[in-house]
Short mmCIF file of C-alpha atoms in Angstrom, two decimals:
data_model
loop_
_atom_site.label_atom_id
_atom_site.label_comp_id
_atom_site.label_asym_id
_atom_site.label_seq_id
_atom_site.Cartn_x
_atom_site.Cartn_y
_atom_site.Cartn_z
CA UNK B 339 11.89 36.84 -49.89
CA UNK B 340 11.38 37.24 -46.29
CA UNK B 341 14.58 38.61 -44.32
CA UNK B 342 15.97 35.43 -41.68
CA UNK B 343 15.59 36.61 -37.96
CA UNK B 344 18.75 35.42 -35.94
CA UNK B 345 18.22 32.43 -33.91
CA UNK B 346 19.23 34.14 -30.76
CA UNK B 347 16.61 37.05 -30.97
CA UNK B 348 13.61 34.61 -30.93
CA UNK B 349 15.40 32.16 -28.13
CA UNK B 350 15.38 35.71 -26.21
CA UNK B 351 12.31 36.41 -25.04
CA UNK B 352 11.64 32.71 -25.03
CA UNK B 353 14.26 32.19 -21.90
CA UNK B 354 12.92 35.39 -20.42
CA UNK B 355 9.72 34.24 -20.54
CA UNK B 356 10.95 30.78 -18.97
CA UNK B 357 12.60 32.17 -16.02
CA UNK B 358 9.60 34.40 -14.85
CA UNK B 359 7.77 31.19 -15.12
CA UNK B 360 9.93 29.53 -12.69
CA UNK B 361 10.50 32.27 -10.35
CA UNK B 362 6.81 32.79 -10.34
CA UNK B 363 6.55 28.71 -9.23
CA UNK B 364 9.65 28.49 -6.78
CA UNK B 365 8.80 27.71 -3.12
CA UNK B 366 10.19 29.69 -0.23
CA UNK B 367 9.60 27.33 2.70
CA UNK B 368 11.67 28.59 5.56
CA UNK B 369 9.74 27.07 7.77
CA UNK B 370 9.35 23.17 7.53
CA UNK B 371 5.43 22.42 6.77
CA UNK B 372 4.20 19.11 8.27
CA UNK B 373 4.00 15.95 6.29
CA UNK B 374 0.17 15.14 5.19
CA UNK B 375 -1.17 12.53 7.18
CA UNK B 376 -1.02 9.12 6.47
CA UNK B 377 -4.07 6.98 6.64
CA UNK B 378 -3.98 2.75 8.17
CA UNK B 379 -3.09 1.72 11.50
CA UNK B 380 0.71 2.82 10.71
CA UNK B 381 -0.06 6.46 10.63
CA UNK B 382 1.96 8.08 12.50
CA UNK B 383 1.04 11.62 14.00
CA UNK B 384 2.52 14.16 12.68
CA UNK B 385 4.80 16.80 14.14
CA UNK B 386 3.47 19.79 14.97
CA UNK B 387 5.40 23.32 13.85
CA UNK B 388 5.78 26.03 16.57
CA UNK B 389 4.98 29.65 14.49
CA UNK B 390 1.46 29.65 14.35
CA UNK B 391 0.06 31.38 17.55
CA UNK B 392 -0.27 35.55 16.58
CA UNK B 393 -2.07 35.87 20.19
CA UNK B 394 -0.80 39.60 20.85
CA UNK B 395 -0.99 41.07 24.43
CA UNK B 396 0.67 44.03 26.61
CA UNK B 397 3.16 42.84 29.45
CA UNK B 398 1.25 43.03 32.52
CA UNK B 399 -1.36 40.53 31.35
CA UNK B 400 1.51 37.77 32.04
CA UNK B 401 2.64 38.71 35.34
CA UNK B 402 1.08 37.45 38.84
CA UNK B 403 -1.90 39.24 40.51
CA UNK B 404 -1.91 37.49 43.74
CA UNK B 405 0.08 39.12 46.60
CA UNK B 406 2.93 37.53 48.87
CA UNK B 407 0.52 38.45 51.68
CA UNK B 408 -1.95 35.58 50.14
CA UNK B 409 0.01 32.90 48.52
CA UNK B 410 -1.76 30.65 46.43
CA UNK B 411 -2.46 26.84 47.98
CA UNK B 412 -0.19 24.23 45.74
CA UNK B 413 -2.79 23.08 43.95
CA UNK B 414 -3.99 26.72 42.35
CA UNK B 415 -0.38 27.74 42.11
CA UNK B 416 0.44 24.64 40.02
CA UNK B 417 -2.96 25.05 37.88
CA UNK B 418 -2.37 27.15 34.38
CA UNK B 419 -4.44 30.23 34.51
CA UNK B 420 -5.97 31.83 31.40
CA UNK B 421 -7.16 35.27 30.64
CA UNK B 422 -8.94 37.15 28.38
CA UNK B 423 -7.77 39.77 26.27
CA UNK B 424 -7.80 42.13 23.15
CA UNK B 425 -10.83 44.51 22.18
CA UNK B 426 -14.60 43.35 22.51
CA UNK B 427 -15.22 41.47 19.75
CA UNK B 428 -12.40 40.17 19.46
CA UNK B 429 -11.60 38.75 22.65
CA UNK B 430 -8.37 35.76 22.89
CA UNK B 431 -8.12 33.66 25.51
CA UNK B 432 -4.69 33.53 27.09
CA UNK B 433 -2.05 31.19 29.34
CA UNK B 434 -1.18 33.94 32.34
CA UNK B 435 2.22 32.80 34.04
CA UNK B 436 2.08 30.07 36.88
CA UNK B 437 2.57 31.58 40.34
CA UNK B 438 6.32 29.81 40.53
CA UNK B 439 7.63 31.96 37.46
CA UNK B 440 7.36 35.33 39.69
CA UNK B 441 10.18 37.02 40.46
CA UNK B 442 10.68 40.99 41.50
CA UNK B 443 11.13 43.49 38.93
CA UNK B 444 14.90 45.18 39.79
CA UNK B 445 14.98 48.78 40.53
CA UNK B 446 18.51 51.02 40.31
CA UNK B 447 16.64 53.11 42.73
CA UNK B 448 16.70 50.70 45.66
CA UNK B 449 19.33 48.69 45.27
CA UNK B 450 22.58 50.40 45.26
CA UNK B 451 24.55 47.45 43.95
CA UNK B 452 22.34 47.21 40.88
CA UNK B 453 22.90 50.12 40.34
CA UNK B 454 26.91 50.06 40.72
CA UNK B 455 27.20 47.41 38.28
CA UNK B 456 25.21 49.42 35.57
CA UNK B 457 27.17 52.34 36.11
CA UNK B 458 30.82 50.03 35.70
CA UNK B 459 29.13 48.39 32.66
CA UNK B 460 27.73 51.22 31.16
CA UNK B 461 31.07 53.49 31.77
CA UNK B 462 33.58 51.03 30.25
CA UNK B 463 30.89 50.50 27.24
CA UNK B 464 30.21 46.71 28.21
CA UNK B 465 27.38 44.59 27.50
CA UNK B 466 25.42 41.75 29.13
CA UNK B 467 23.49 39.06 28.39
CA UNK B 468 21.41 39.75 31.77
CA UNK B 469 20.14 42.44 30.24
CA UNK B 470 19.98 41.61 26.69
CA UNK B 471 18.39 38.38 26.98
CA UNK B 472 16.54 39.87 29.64
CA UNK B 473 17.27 37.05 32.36
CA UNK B 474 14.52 36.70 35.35
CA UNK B 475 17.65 36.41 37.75
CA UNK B 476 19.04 39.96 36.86
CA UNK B 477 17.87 41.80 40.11
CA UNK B 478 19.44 38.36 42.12
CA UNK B 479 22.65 38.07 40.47
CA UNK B 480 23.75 42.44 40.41
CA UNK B 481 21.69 43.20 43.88
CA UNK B 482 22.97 40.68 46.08
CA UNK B 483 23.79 42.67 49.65
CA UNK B 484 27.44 42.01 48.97
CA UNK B 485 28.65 43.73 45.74
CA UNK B 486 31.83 41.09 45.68
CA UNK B 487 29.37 38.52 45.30
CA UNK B 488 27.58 39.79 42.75
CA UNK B 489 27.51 37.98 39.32
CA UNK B 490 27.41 39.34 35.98
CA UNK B 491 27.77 37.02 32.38
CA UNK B 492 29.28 39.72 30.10
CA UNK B 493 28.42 39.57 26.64
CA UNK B 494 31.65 40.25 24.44
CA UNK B 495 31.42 41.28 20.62
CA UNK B 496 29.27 43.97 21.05
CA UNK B 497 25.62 43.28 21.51
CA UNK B 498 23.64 42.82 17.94
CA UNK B 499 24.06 39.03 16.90
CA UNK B 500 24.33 37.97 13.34
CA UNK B 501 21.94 35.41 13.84
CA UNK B 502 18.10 35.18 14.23
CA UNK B 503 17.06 32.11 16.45
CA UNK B 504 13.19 31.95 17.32
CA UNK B 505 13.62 32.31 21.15
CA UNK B 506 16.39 35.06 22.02
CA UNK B 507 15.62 38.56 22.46
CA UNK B 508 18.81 39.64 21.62
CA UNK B 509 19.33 42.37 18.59
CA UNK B 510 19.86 40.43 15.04
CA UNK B 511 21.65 42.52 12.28
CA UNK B 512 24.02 40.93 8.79
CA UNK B 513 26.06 43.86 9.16
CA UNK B 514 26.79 44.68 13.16
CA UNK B 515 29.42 47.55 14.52
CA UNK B 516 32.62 46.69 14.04
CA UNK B 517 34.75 44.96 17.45
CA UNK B 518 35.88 47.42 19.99
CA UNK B 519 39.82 46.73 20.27
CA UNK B 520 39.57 48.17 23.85
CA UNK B 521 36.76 45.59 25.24
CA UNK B 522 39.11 43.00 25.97
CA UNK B 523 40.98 45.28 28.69
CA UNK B 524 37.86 46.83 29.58
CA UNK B 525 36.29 44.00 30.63
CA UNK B 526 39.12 42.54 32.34
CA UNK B 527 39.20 46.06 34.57
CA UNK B 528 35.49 45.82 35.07
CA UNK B 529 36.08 42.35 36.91
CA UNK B 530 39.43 43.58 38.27
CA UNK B 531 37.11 46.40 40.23
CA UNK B 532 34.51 43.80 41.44
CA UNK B 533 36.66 41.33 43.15
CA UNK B 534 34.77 38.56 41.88
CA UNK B 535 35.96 34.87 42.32
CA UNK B 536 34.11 33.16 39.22
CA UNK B 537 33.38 34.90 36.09
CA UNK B 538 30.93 34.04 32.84
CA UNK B 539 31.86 35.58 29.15
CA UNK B 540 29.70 34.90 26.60
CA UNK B 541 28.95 36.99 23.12
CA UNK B 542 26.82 37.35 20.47
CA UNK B 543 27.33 35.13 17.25
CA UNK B 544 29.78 37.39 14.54
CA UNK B 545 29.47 35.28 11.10
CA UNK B 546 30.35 38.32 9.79
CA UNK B 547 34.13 37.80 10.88
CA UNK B 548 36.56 35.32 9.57
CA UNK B 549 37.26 33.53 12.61
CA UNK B 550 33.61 34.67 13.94
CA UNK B 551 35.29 36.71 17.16
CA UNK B 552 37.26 33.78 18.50
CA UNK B 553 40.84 35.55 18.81
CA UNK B 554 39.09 38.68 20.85
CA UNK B 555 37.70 36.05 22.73
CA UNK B 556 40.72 34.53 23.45
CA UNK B 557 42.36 37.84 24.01
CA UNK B 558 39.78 39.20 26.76
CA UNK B 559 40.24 35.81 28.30
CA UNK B 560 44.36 36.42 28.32
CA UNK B 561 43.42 40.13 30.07
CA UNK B 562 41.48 38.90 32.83
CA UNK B 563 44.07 36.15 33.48
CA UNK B 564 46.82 38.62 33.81
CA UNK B 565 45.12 40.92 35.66
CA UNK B 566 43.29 38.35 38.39
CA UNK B 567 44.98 34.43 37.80
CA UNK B 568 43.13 33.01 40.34
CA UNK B 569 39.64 34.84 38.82
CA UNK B 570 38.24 31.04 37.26
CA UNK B 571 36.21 32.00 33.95
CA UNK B 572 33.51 30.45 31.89
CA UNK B 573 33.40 30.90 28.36
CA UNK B 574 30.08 30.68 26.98
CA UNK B 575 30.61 30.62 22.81
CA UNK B 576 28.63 29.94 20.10
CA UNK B 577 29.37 27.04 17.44
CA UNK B 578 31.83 29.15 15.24
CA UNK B 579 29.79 27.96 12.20
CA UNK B 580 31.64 24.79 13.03
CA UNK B 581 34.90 25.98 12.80
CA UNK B 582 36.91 23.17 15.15
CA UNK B 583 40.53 25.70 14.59
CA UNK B 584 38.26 28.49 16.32
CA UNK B 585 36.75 26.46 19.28
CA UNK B 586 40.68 25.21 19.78
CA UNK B 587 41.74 29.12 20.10
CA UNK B 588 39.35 29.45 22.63
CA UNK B 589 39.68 26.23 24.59
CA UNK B 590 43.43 27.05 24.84
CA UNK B 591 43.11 30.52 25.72
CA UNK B 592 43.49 29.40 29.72
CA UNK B 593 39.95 29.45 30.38
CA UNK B 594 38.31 26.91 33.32
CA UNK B 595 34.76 25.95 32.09
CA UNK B 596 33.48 25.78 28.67
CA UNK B 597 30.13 26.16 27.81
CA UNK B 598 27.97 25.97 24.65
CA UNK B 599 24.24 25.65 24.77
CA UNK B 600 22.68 23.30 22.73
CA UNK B 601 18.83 24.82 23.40
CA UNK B 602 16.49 21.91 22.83
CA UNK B 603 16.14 18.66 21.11
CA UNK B 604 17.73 17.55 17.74
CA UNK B 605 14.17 17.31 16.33
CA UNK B 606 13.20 20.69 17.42
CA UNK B 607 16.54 22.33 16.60
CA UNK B 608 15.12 23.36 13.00
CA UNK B 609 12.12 25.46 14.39
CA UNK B 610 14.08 26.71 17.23
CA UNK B 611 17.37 27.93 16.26
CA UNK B 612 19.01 30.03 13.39
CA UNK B 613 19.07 27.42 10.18
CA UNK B 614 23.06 28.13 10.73
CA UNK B 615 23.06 26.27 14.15
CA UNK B 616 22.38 22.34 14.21
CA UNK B 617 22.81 20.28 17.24
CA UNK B 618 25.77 18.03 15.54
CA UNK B 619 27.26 20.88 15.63
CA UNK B 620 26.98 21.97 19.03
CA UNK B 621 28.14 18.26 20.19
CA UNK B 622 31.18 18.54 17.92
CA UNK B 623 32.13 21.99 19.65
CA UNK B 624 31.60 20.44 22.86
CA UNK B 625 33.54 17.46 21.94
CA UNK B 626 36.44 19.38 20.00
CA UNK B 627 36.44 20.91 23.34
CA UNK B 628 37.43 18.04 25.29
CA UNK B 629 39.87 16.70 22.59
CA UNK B 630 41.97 19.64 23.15
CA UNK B 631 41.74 19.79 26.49
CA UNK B 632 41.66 16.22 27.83
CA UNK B 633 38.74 14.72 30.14
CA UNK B 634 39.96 16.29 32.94
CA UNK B 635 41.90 19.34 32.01
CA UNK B 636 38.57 21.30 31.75
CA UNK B 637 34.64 20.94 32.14
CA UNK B 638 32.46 21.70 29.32
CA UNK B 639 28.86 22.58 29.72
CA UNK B 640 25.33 23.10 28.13
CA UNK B 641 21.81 24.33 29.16
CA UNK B 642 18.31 22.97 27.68
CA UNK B 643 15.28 24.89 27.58
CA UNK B 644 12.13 22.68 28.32
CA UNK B 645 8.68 23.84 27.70
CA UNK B 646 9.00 24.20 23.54
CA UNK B 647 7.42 21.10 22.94
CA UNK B 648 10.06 18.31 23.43
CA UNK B 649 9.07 14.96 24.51
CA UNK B 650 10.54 13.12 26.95
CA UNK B 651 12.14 10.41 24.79
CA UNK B 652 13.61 13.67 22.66
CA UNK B 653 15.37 14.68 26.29
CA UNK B 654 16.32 11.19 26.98
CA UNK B 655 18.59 10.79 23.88
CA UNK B 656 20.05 14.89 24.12
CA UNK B 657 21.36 13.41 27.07
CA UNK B 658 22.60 10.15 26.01
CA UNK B 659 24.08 12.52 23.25
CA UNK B 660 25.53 14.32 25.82
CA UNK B 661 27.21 11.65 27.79
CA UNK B 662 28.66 10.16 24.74
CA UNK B 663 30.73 13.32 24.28
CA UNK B 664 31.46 13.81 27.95
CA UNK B 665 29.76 16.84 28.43
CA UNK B 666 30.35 17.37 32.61
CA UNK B 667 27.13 19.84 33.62
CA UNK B 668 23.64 20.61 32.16
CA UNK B 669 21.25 23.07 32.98
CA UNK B 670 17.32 23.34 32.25
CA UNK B 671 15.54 25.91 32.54
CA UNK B 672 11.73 27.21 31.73
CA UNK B 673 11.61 28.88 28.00
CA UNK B 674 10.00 32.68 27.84
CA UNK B 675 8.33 34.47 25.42
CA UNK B 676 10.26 37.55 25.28
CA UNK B 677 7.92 39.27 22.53
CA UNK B 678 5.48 38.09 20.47
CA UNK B 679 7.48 37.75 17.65
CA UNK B 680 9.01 34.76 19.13
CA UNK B 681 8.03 31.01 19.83
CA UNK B 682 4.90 30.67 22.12
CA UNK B 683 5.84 28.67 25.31
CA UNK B 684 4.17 24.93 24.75
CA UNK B 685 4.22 24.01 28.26
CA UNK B 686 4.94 25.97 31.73
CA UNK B 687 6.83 22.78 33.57
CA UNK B 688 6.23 22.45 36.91
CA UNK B 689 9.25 22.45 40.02
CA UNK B 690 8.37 18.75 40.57
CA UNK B 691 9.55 17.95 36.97
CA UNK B 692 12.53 20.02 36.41
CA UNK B 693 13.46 18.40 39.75
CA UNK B 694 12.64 15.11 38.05
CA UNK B 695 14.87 16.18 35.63
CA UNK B 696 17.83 17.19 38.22
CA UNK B 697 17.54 13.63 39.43
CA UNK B 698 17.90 11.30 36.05
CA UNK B 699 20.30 13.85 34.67
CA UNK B 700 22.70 13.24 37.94
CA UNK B 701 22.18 9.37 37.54
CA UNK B 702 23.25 9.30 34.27
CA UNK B 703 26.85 10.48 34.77
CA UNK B 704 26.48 14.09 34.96
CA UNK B 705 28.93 15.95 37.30
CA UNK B 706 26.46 18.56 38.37
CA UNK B 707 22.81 19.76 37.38
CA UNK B 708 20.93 22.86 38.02
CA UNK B 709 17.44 22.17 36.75
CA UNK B 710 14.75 24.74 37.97
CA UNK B 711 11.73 27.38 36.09
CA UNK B 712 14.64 30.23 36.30
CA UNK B 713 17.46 28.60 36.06
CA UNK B 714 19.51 29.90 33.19
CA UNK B 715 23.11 28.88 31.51
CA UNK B 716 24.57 31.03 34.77
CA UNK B 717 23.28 30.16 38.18
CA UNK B 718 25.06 30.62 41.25
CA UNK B 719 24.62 27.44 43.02
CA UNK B 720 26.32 25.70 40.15
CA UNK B 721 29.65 27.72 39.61
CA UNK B 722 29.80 27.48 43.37
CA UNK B 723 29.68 23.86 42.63
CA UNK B 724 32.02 23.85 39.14
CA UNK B 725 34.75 26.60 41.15
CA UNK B 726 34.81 23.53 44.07
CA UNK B 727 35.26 21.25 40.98
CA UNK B 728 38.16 23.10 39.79
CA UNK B 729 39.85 23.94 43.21
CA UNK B 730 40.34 20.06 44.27
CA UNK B 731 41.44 19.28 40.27
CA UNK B 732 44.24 22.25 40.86
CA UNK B 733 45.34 20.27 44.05
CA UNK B 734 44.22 23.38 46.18
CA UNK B 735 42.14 23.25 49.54
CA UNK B 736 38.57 23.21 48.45
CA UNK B 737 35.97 25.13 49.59
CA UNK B 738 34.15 23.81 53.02
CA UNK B 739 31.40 21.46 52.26
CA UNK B 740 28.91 24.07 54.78
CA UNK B 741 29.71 26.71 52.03
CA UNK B 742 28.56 24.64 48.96
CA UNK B 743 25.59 23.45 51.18
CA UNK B 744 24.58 26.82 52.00
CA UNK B 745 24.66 27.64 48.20
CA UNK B 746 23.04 24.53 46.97
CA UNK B 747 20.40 25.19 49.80
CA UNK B 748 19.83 28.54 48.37
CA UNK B 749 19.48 27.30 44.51
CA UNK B 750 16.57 24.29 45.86
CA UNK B 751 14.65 27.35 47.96
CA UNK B 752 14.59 29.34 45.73
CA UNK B 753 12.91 27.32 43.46
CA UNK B 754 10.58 26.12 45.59
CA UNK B 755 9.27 29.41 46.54
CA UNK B 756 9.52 31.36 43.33
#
């Protein structure tokens, strides 16, 4: 008689065999893959995604050839210009950037305030967005001819970001350095020794950390308040993974303006930003934000990048969104490529639209609105504006209205001639 096997040495190899099966047949789709088509009248089109453009080319193929000496006539400057590149053979054709979009390449050499404020950064081992994010404005903001007012946006929390979003250049890492416990009081000497009036802190995103950085937030905020009370700051945070407590510890920490970006659309949130950011999110923070705070007791504000592929009744309802969670300021700006590893720009908008922009976002309720190509989250004109804002709130004499002119003026030119 044959010996009995035990039921649980054939059911084995069976499972084994199973799970290979369904590992083998499991779907990894990261990336959302558009709906087939529907046929009848109703169709609908379908959206398109934003990762499929692998056109590679070197730096200088994206930058301006004609010279100041020559400007282009409106109606060039506002054409798109392409260009070919790659190896014969194999030749891609190109969008080169729109004549508005240039901007001088900052040199240490020649400007001694540029350099001055990479020395002080790089000395007290502080980081910036400006140069991680690697901002157009950077030569504007650090080479001004008066070092005082210079503007930096210091980026706290080191600068390698736990998160991966499709259009930031800045380092992405699970496991970044640890916090420096002396960047809090290094960063509040850094703007002790400039003398500046308005400040902007912003930081990478730590989901590695329990309360994702917000007390060493908080705590640099504290610093700079001690050291310089009448020094206004902006915090620029990130959602917290949604962590309300955390954007309380912040919003309480004394600072003036807070800001949290939002990015794009709602529908373009998914292809744009890390899967752990959602744009309900973002409008709770902002709205937490105002909860603690009151209406009045501080402004909150957010910047939109245009030129992914939103349409314009996706930026109609971000606003509406906005306004229903009395958000004070918005900002758009044009998005950039950084590398070629990130989303390809849809659309260069022109001046006349961002201005467009500027206009309905002021007539819907909005306190203030900087809207140009190279505007970014930090402009001057607007915390010119926002430290006004703040001044006659406080019950203090206000700047002169030929001084926020003079600034506003200088925001609208140089858009206009960029």
């Amino acid at each position: 008689m044959a010996s009995t096997v035990p039921i649980h040495r054939i059911q084995a190899p069976l499972r084994q065999s199973l799970a290979r099966a369904a590992v083998c047949s499991r779907s990894y789709a990261t990336i959302p893959t558009a709906p087939e088509p529907a046929s009848g009248p109703s169709a609908s089109k379908p959206r398109p995604t934003y990762f499929k453009d692998t056109t590679v080319a070197p730096f200088s193929d994206f930058l301006p050839t004609s010279s100041p000496a020559n400007p282009l006539a409106p109606s060039d400057a506002y054409s798109l210009r392409t260009a070919e590149v790659g190896p014969a053979g194999r030749k891609r054709t190109i969008t080169r950037l729109p004549e508005w979009l240039k901007t001088p390449i900052p040199s240490a050499g020649s400007n001694p305030n540029f350099a001055k404020i990479k020395a002080d950064l790089r000395g007290l081992n502080l980081h910036t967005v400006c140069e991680e994010a690697r901002c157009p404005n950077i030569g504007e903001c650090w080479g001004g001819s008066n070092k005082a007012a210079a503007t930096a946006t210091i980026m706290l929390m080191g600068d390698t970001c736990t998160r991966g979003c499709r259009f930031c250049s800045v380092k992405t890492s699970r496991a970044p350095a640890p916090l420096d416990p002396h960047e809090p009081e290094n960063t509040a000497e850094a703007l002790a020794r400039w003398g500046l009036g308005y400040v902007v802190l912003t930081s990478v995103d730590r989901d590695d950390l329990a309360d994702g950085g917000a007390h060493h937030f908080a705590e640099t905020i504290r610093r700079i308040k001690q050291k310089k009370p009448t020094l206004l700051v902006e915090a620029l945070t990130g959602d917290f993974a949604g962590d309300l407590d955390m954007v309380k510890v912040v919003a309480e920490s004394g600072l003036d303006v807070y800001a949290h970006n939002v990015e794009t659309v709602e529908n373009l949130t998914p292809y744009v930003r890390d899967r752990r950011a959602t744009f309900r999110q973002s409008l709770k923070v902002l709205e937490h934000v105002k909860a603690v705070r009151g209406k009045k007791g501080i402004i909150t504000k957010t910047s939109i990048m245009l030129g992914l592929g939103e349409q314009e009744e996706e930026l109609w309802e971000a606003l509406r969104e906005l306004r229903k969670v009395d958000v004070d300021i918005v900002t758009f700006g044009q998005y950039m490529r950084p590398t070629k590893r990130h989303l390809k720009v849809e659309k260069y908008v022109t001046p006349d639209e961002f201005e467009l922009w500027r206009q309905r976002a002021l007539d819907m309720g909005f306190l203030y609105c900087a809207s140009g190509p190279l505007v970014r989250s930090s402009y001057k004109a607007g915390e010119v504006f926002i430290e006004n804002v703040l001044r006659k709130r406080a019950g203090q004499k206000p700047m002169d209205t030929k001084s926020i002119g003079e600034a506003l003026a200088a925001d609208e030119l140089g858009n206009k001639t960029l």
